[in-house]
Short mmCIF file of C-alpha atoms and ligand atoms in Angstrom, two decimals:
data_model
loop_
_atom_site.label_atom_id
_atom_site.label_comp_id
_atom_site.label_asym_id
_atom_site.label_seq_id
_atom_site.Cartn_x
_atom_site.Cartn_y
_atom_site.Cartn_z
CA MET A 1 96.35 132.06 79.87
CA ALA A 2 94.51 134.19 77.65
CA GLY A 3 94.96 134.73 73.93
CA ASN A 4 95.09 132.11 71.13
CA CYS A 5 98.48 130.95 69.96
CA LYS A 6 99.29 132.68 66.47
CA ASN A 7 101.92 130.27 65.54
CA PRO A 8 101.25 126.68 66.59
CA LYS A 9 104.33 125.61 64.70
CA ILE A 10 106.68 126.35 67.54
CA TYR A 11 105.09 123.41 69.35
CA ASP A 12 106.43 121.05 66.47
CA ILE A 13 109.80 121.01 68.62
CA SER A 14 109.07 119.23 71.84
CA MET A 15 108.99 121.44 74.89
CA PHE A 16 111.60 121.08 77.90
CA ILE A 17 109.49 119.62 80.67
CA PHE A 18 110.14 119.81 84.58
CA ASP A 19 108.52 117.15 86.77
CA ALA A 20 108.47 118.16 90.27
CA HIS A 21 107.83 114.71 91.74
CA LEU A 22 109.14 111.38 90.90
CA ASP A 23 110.01 108.41 93.20
CA LEU A 24 112.86 107.21 90.92
CA SER A 25 114.99 105.55 93.67
CA MET A 26 112.02 103.79 95.22
CA ASN A 27 111.24 102.09 91.95
CA ALA A 28 114.82 100.97 91.52
CA MET A 29 115.22 99.76 95.07
CA GLU A 30 111.80 98.48 96.18
CA TRP A 31 110.32 97.54 92.75
CA ASN A 32 113.54 96.38 91.45
CA ARG A 33 113.46 98.18 88.29
CA ASP A 34 116.36 99.16 86.01
CA LEU A 35 115.39 102.68 84.82
CA THR A 36 118.03 102.83 82.36
CA ARG A 37 115.87 100.52 80.32
CA SER A 38 113.02 101.31 78.05
CA VAL A 39 109.56 101.17 79.73
CA GLU A 40 108.58 98.42 77.31
CA ASP A 41 111.53 96.38 78.42
CA ILE A 42 110.65 96.79 82.01
CA ARG A 43 107.27 95.96 81.41
CA LYS A 44 108.10 92.73 79.68
CA GLY A 45 110.47 91.92 82.61
CA GLU A 46 107.32 92.01 84.97
CA GLN A 47 104.97 89.69 82.97
CA GLY A 48 103.39 87.31 85.60
CA MET A 49 104.53 89.28 88.66
CA THR A 50 101.76 90.26 91.19
CA ASP A 51 103.71 91.39 94.23
CA LYS A 52 102.73 95.15 93.37
CA PRO A 53 99.55 96.52 91.80
CA ASP A 54 101.46 98.18 88.88
CA ARG A 55 103.46 95.28 87.80
CA GLY A 56 103.80 95.52 84.09
CA ASN A 57 102.16 98.91 83.82
CA ASN A 58 104.99 101.17 84.64
CA THR A 59 105.09 104.56 82.80
CA VAL A 60 108.55 106.03 83.92
CA SER A 61 112.02 105.24 83.09
CA LEU A 62 115.23 107.67 82.39
CA ASP A 63 114.89 106.45 78.86
CA ALA A 64 111.23 107.52 78.61
CA MET A 65 112.02 110.83 80.33
CA ARG A 66 114.70 111.49 77.52
CA LYS A 67 112.20 110.80 74.89
CA GLY A 68 109.55 113.14 76.45
CA ASN A 69 112.24 115.87 76.94
CA ILE A 70 111.77 115.67 80.73
CA GLY A 71 115.19 116.81 81.41
CA LEU A 72 114.95 117.96 85.11
CA CYS A 73 112.87 116.60 88.14
CA VAL A 74 112.64 116.46 91.69
CA ALA A 75 113.29 112.85 92.81
CA THR A 76 112.61 111.43 96.10
CA GLN A 77 114.10 109.42 99.02
CA ILE A 78 111.24 108.02 100.86
CA ALA A 79 110.98 105.68 103.89
CA ARG A 80 108.41 105.70 106.72
CA TYR A 81 108.98 104.90 110.33
CA VAL A 82 105.96 103.36 112.12
CA HIS A 83 105.24 103.16 115.83
CA LYS A 84 103.97 99.85 117.30
CA ASP A 85 100.50 100.99 117.10
CA ASN A 86 100.63 102.14 113.52
CA ALA A 87 99.03 99.68 110.93
CA LEU A 88 100.66 101.35 107.96
CA PRO A 89 103.57 99.73 106.28
CA GLY A 90 106.84 101.06 107.38
CA TRP A 91 110.27 100.70 109.16
CA LYS A 92 110.43 99.66 113.02
CA SER A 93 112.91 102.28 113.86
CA PRO A 94 113.81 105.75 112.43
CA GLN A 95 117.59 104.26 112.00
CA GLN A 96 116.26 101.67 109.56
CA ALA A 97 114.20 104.33 107.81
CA TRP A 98 117.43 106.43 107.43
CA ALA A 99 119.42 103.56 106.15
CA GLN A 100 116.86 103.04 103.51
CA THR A 101 116.95 106.64 102.26
CA GLN A 102 120.87 106.09 102.23
CA GLY A 103 120.56 103.08 100.15
CA GLN A 104 118.29 104.99 97.72
CA LEU A 105 120.91 107.86 97.43
CA ALA A 106 123.45 105.31 96.69
CA TRP A 107 121.39 104.36 93.61
CA TYR A 108 121.13 107.99 92.64
CA LYS A 109 124.99 108.36 92.92
CA SER A 110 125.51 105.25 90.82
CA MET A 111 123.30 106.73 88.04
CA GLU A 112 125.46 109.84 88.22
CA ASP A 113 128.51 107.59 87.84
CA ALA A 114 126.79 105.97 84.71
CA LYS A 115 126.27 109.62 83.43
CA GLU A 116 122.42 108.68 83.47
CA MET A 117 121.56 111.44 85.95
CA VAL A 118 123.22 114.47 87.55
CA GLN A 119 122.46 116.10 90.92
CA ILE A 120 121.59 119.82 90.80
CA THR A 121 122.22 121.68 93.96
CA ASN A 122 122.87 125.24 93.22
CA LYS A 123 122.13 127.80 90.60
CA THR A 124 125.48 127.21 88.70
CA GLN A 125 124.73 123.62 88.18
CA LEU A 126 121.02 124.55 87.32
CA ASP A 127 121.86 127.03 84.63
CA ALA A 128 124.74 124.72 82.98
CA HIS A 129 122.29 121.68 83.02
CA LEU A 130 119.67 123.73 81.24
CA GLU A 131 122.20 124.96 78.66
CA LEU A 132 123.30 121.30 77.94
CA TRP A 133 119.53 120.20 77.44
CA LYS A 134 119.48 122.99 74.62
CA THR A 135 122.13 121.38 72.60
CA ASP A 136 121.68 118.16 70.61
CA LYS A 137 123.98 116.04 72.53
CA GLU A 138 122.98 112.40 72.70
CA LYS A 139 121.83 110.87 75.67
CA LYS A 140 121.84 113.70 77.99
CA PRO A 141 121.70 113.13 82.03
CA ILE A 142 118.40 113.83 83.60
CA GLY A 143 118.90 116.35 86.14
CA TYR A 144 117.49 115.88 89.63
CA LEU A 145 117.01 117.90 92.70
CA LEU A 146 117.19 115.49 95.63
CA SER A 147 113.92 115.83 98.00
CA LEU A 148 112.60 113.69 100.91
CA GLU A 149 109.08 112.61 100.95
CA GLY A 150 108.13 112.25 104.69
CA ALA A 151 110.74 113.24 107.12
CA ASP A 152 110.52 110.24 109.52
CA SER A 153 114.10 109.01 108.41
CA ILE A 154 115.53 112.18 109.75
CA ILE A 155 116.47 110.50 113.27
CA ASP A 156 116.72 113.79 115.01
CA VAL A 157 117.12 117.40 113.51
CA SER A 158 121.02 117.12 113.37
CA TYR A 159 120.78 114.57 110.58
CA LEU A 160 118.96 117.32 108.40
CA GLN A 161 122.70 118.95 108.07
CA ARG A 162 123.90 115.69 106.87
CA SER A 163 121.30 115.31 104.25
CA TYR A 164 121.85 118.81 103.12
CA ASP A 165 125.51 117.81 102.66
CA GLN A 166 124.38 114.89 100.63
CA GLY A 167 122.46 117.47 98.26
CA LEU A 168 118.96 117.45 99.84
CA ARG A 169 117.29 120.61 98.62
CA ALA A 170 113.57 119.94 99.40
CA ILE A 171 111.69 118.17 102.05
CA GLY A 172 108.09 117.41 103.04
CA PRO A 173 107.64 116.76 106.57
CA ALA A 174 104.73 114.41 106.14
CA HIS A 175 103.49 111.36 104.09
CA TYR A 176 100.76 109.12 104.95
CA GLY A 177 99.60 108.73 108.65
CA PRO A 178 101.10 110.26 111.79
CA GLY A 179 104.68 110.96 111.25
CA THR A 180 107.44 112.10 113.46
CA TYR A 181 107.23 115.84 112.49
CA ALA A 182 103.66 116.25 111.23
CA HIS A 183 100.46 114.61 110.47
CA GLY A 184 99.85 113.38 106.96
CA THR A 185 97.30 112.13 104.57
CA ASN A 186 94.61 110.06 106.33
CA SER A 187 95.48 111.29 109.87
CA SER A 188 94.67 114.45 111.75
CA GLY A 189 96.80 116.48 114.03
CA GLY A 190 99.61 118.98 114.50
CA ILE A 191 103.26 119.34 114.13
CA GLY A 192 104.38 119.46 117.91
CA THR A 193 107.67 120.56 119.21
CA LYS A 194 109.55 118.14 117.04
CA GLY A 195 107.79 119.68 113.90
CA ARG A 196 108.47 123.15 114.79
CA ASN A 197 112.27 122.36 115.44
CA LEU A 198 112.51 120.70 112.10
CA LEU A 199 110.88 123.69 110.45
CA LYS A 200 113.49 125.97 112.11
CA GLU A 201 116.28 123.84 110.76
CA ILE A 202 114.73 123.79 107.26
CA GLN A 203 114.76 127.42 107.30
CA ARG A 204 118.14 127.76 108.57
CA LEU A 205 119.61 125.44 106.00
CA GLY A 206 117.53 127.14 103.18
CA ILE A 207 115.88 123.83 102.13
CA ILE A 208 112.63 124.20 100.07
CA LEU A 209 109.68 123.03 102.20
CA ASP A 210 107.38 120.87 100.43
CA VAL A 211 103.74 121.10 101.87
CA THR A 212 102.18 118.25 99.91
CA HIS A 213 100.66 115.59 102.14
CA LEU A 214 100.34 117.69 105.41
CA CYS A 215 96.95 117.29 106.77
CA ASP A 216 94.78 120.67 107.39
CA ILE A 217 95.94 121.03 110.98
CA SER A 218 99.53 120.55 110.15
CA PHE A 219 99.36 122.58 107.05
CA TRP A 220 97.94 125.73 109.05
CA GLU A 221 100.29 125.22 111.88
CA THR A 222 103.24 125.03 109.54
CA MET A 223 102.18 128.41 108.05
CA VAL A 224 102.44 129.90 111.52
CA ASN A 225 105.94 128.56 112.16
CA TYR A 226 107.57 128.85 108.86
CA ASP A 227 108.04 131.66 106.37
CA GLY A 228 110.86 130.42 103.99
CA PRO A 229 110.43 129.10 100.49
CA LEU A 230 107.62 126.49 99.95
CA TRP A 231 105.89 124.55 97.17
CA ALA A 232 103.49 121.59 96.89
CA SER A 233 105.18 119.29 94.68
CA HIS A 234 102.35 117.05 93.77
CA ASN A 235 98.87 118.13 94.88
CA ASN A 236 95.41 118.79 93.22
CA CYS A 237 92.45 120.72 94.14
CA ARG A 238 89.91 119.91 96.68
CA ALA A 239 87.29 121.86 94.88
CA LEU A 240 87.42 119.49 91.90
CA VAL A 241 87.86 116.30 93.96
CA ASN A 242 86.61 116.48 97.63
CA HIS A 243 89.23 114.65 99.64
CA HIS A 244 91.54 115.90 102.37
CA ARG A 245 94.53 114.87 100.41
CA GLN A 246 93.79 117.69 98.25
CA PHE A 247 93.94 121.42 98.89
CA THR A 248 91.30 123.87 99.46
CA ASP A 249 91.08 127.13 97.59
CA GLU A 250 92.33 128.81 100.75
CA GLN A 251 95.33 126.64 101.13
CA ILE A 252 96.08 127.10 97.40
CA LYS A 253 95.75 130.92 97.80
CA GLU A 254 98.05 130.80 100.92
CA ILE A 255 100.76 128.86 98.83
CA ILE A 256 100.42 131.49 96.15
CA ALA A 257 100.67 134.43 98.54
CA ARG A 258 103.79 132.83 99.34
CA LYS A 259 105.19 132.80 96.00
CA GLY A 260 104.88 129.00 95.97
CA ILE A 261 104.28 126.62 93.02
CA ILE A 262 101.74 123.81 92.92
CA GLY A 263 102.62 120.66 90.68
CA VAL A 264 99.58 118.92 89.57
CA VAL A 265 99.39 115.16 90.06
CA LEU A 266 98.43 112.12 87.62
CA ASP A 267 97.16 109.71 90.30
CA ALA A 268 93.70 108.75 88.98
CA TRP A 269 91.96 108.98 92.47
CA MET A 270 93.22 112.45 92.80
CA MET A 271 91.47 113.55 89.30
CA VAL A 272 88.18 112.10 89.29
CA PRO A 273 85.70 111.60 92.22
CA ASN A 274 84.79 108.22 93.57
CA TRP A 275 87.65 106.24 92.15
CA GLU A 276 87.76 102.78 93.41
CA ARG A 277 91.27 101.31 93.73
CA GLY A 278 91.61 98.03 91.71
CA VAL A 279 87.98 98.30 90.49
CA SER A 280 87.75 101.69 88.31
CA THR A 281 89.88 101.66 85.25
CA PRO A 282 90.99 105.00 83.65
CA GLN A 283 88.67 104.19 80.75
CA SER A 284 85.57 103.56 83.00
CA ALA A 285 86.20 106.58 85.09
CA GLY A 286 86.95 108.70 81.98
CA VAL A 287 90.33 109.75 83.58
CA SER A 288 92.52 111.93 81.06
CA LEU A 289 94.87 114.66 80.91
CA GLN A 290 91.79 116.94 80.58
CA GLN A 291 91.43 116.69 84.44
CA MET A 292 94.88 117.63 84.76
CA LEU A 293 94.17 120.78 82.79
CA ASP A 294 91.03 121.43 84.94
CA ASN A 295 93.38 121.52 87.96
CA ILE A 296 95.78 123.78 86.22
CA ASP A 297 92.91 126.05 85.20
CA HIS A 298 91.59 126.21 88.75
CA ILE A 299 94.92 127.17 90.25
CA CYS A 300 95.44 129.73 87.57
CA GLN A 301 91.97 131.22 88.13
CA LEU A 302 92.73 131.41 92.00
CA ALA A 303 96.04 133.22 91.20
CA GLY A 304 94.74 135.42 88.44
CA ASN A 305 97.83 134.38 86.31
CA ALA A 306 99.71 131.26 85.42
CA ASN A 307 102.57 131.77 87.49
CA HIS A 308 101.99 129.28 90.36
CA VAL A 309 101.51 126.03 88.81
CA GLY A 310 103.46 123.42 87.08
CA ILE A 311 103.68 119.46 86.82
CA GLY A 312 104.39 117.17 89.66
CA SER A 313 103.35 113.91 87.80
CA ASP A 314 103.98 111.22 90.69
CA LEU A 315 103.81 108.83 87.66
CA ASP A 316 105.87 106.14 89.58
CA GLY A 317 104.49 106.79 92.96
CA GLY A 318 103.24 103.15 93.49
CA PHE A 319 100.66 103.03 90.61
CA GLY A 320 101.05 102.70 86.68
CA LYS A 321 99.01 102.69 83.47
CA GLU A 322 95.98 101.22 85.46
CA GLN A 323 95.70 104.08 87.72
CA GLY A 324 96.55 106.95 85.52
CA PRO A 325 95.02 108.98 82.56
CA ALA A 326 93.93 106.96 79.78
CA ASP A 327 95.97 108.99 77.29
CA VAL A 328 99.29 108.46 79.16
CA ASP A 329 101.16 105.33 78.17
CA THR A 330 104.47 106.65 79.32
CA ILE A 331 105.73 109.90 81.03
CA ALA A 332 106.88 111.00 77.52
CA ASP A 333 103.16 111.81 76.80
CA LEU A 334 103.29 114.72 78.99
CA GLN A 335 104.42 116.43 75.86
CA LYS A 336 100.55 116.20 74.89
CA CYS A 337 99.81 118.85 77.68
CA VAL A 338 101.35 121.61 75.20
CA HIS A 339 98.67 121.19 72.79
CA LEU A 340 95.99 120.58 75.23
CA LEU A 341 96.82 123.96 76.89
CA GLU A 342 97.07 125.64 73.57
CA ASN A 343 93.55 124.41 72.84
CA ARG A 344 92.22 125.88 76.17
CA GLY A 345 93.71 129.17 74.92
CA TYR A 346 96.80 129.45 77.02
CA SER A 347 99.58 131.68 75.39
CA PRO A 348 102.90 130.37 74.42
CA GLN A 349 104.44 132.25 77.33
CA ASP A 350 102.00 130.69 79.73
CA ILE A 351 102.45 127.19 78.60
CA GLU A 352 106.24 127.41 78.87
CA LYS A 353 105.89 128.51 82.44
CA ILE A 354 103.59 125.73 83.45
CA MET A 355 105.69 123.06 81.44
CA ASN A 356 108.95 124.20 83.26
CA GLY A 357 109.33 127.87 83.66
CA ASN A 358 107.58 128.42 86.91
CA PHE A 359 109.49 125.74 88.87
CA ILE A 360 112.77 126.94 87.16
CA SER A 361 112.25 130.45 88.21
CA PHE A 362 111.53 129.32 91.73
CA LEU A 363 114.67 127.28 91.85
CA ARG A 364 116.78 130.27 90.31
CA GLU A 365 115.41 132.46 93.21
CA ASN A 366 115.75 130.20 96.17
CA LEU A 367 118.88 127.87 95.43
CA LYS A 368 121.98 129.23 96.70
ZN1 ZN B 401 103.17 111.53 97.58
#
């Protein structure tokens, strides 16, 4: 993070990017987007649609990822189960939530059959994939590590082995609201016996724990009950935007102490204070990649190095251009971060770590 780049020319070639959080199958199966198409093409097909707030504004497709040299990502399965007294949208039973995630997996598998994507489950596959992306082969498959955002769809802990066998390599126990295994964003409470048993099984299987979305009480209880590998796939800093969805400096330091990585996220309301959904615009609120850099900087300052931060854009997490940085039209614009980091005085080595190296080293260490 210190020192000026002596040879800016190295950035003329686009840098390989790792994105630690994308909800690709949710977009395919619930937003009905054919992600093999260009972003422009998907937008055209959504003209006049009003069923989702981000219609016609999407920023992610496999095509755009290739254009931006984003050759590897963590891609989610996601399905919430809601109790009778929970007002959040979700499935009425864990079995339905499980079935939803299985449909999402079937889409990833069909993308593999079509050579659009490839699943990464171990170190050998990871290294082979990275080698492939160094070649100039046309239309390279996007590598994905399968993750589960919110564990409600795990009917009971025995289902985690099934998911592992399907390739699941990361899991976040919570999403929004009270969940079966932990309390998530906009709720407050602990992890309970079910949560503790899930953590044991996560650790036994060697799955990476994603601490994103855990409320403060569940976060700290998790730290007491788990000592395996962990990351926060998409999380910003509470010191910059004061909301409980963001991590305090103390939480960030805990993740750093456990050799974890934090992926900074590009949802506008987590980047600037006082964002009003549906009212604020990226232009009116002055949202740009600069706030992403502020979050990166903050984490690097807490760590004293650039070894614990990466990108977890969440650019298809239920929002699009209307709620993202003004200087991001598609996910390919993540390439702009390279120059922005350079302008802030980050060394070429540190830029590489942030854009891909930290998460890749983490996977090399923690995948079997
Ligand atoms: Zn999320």
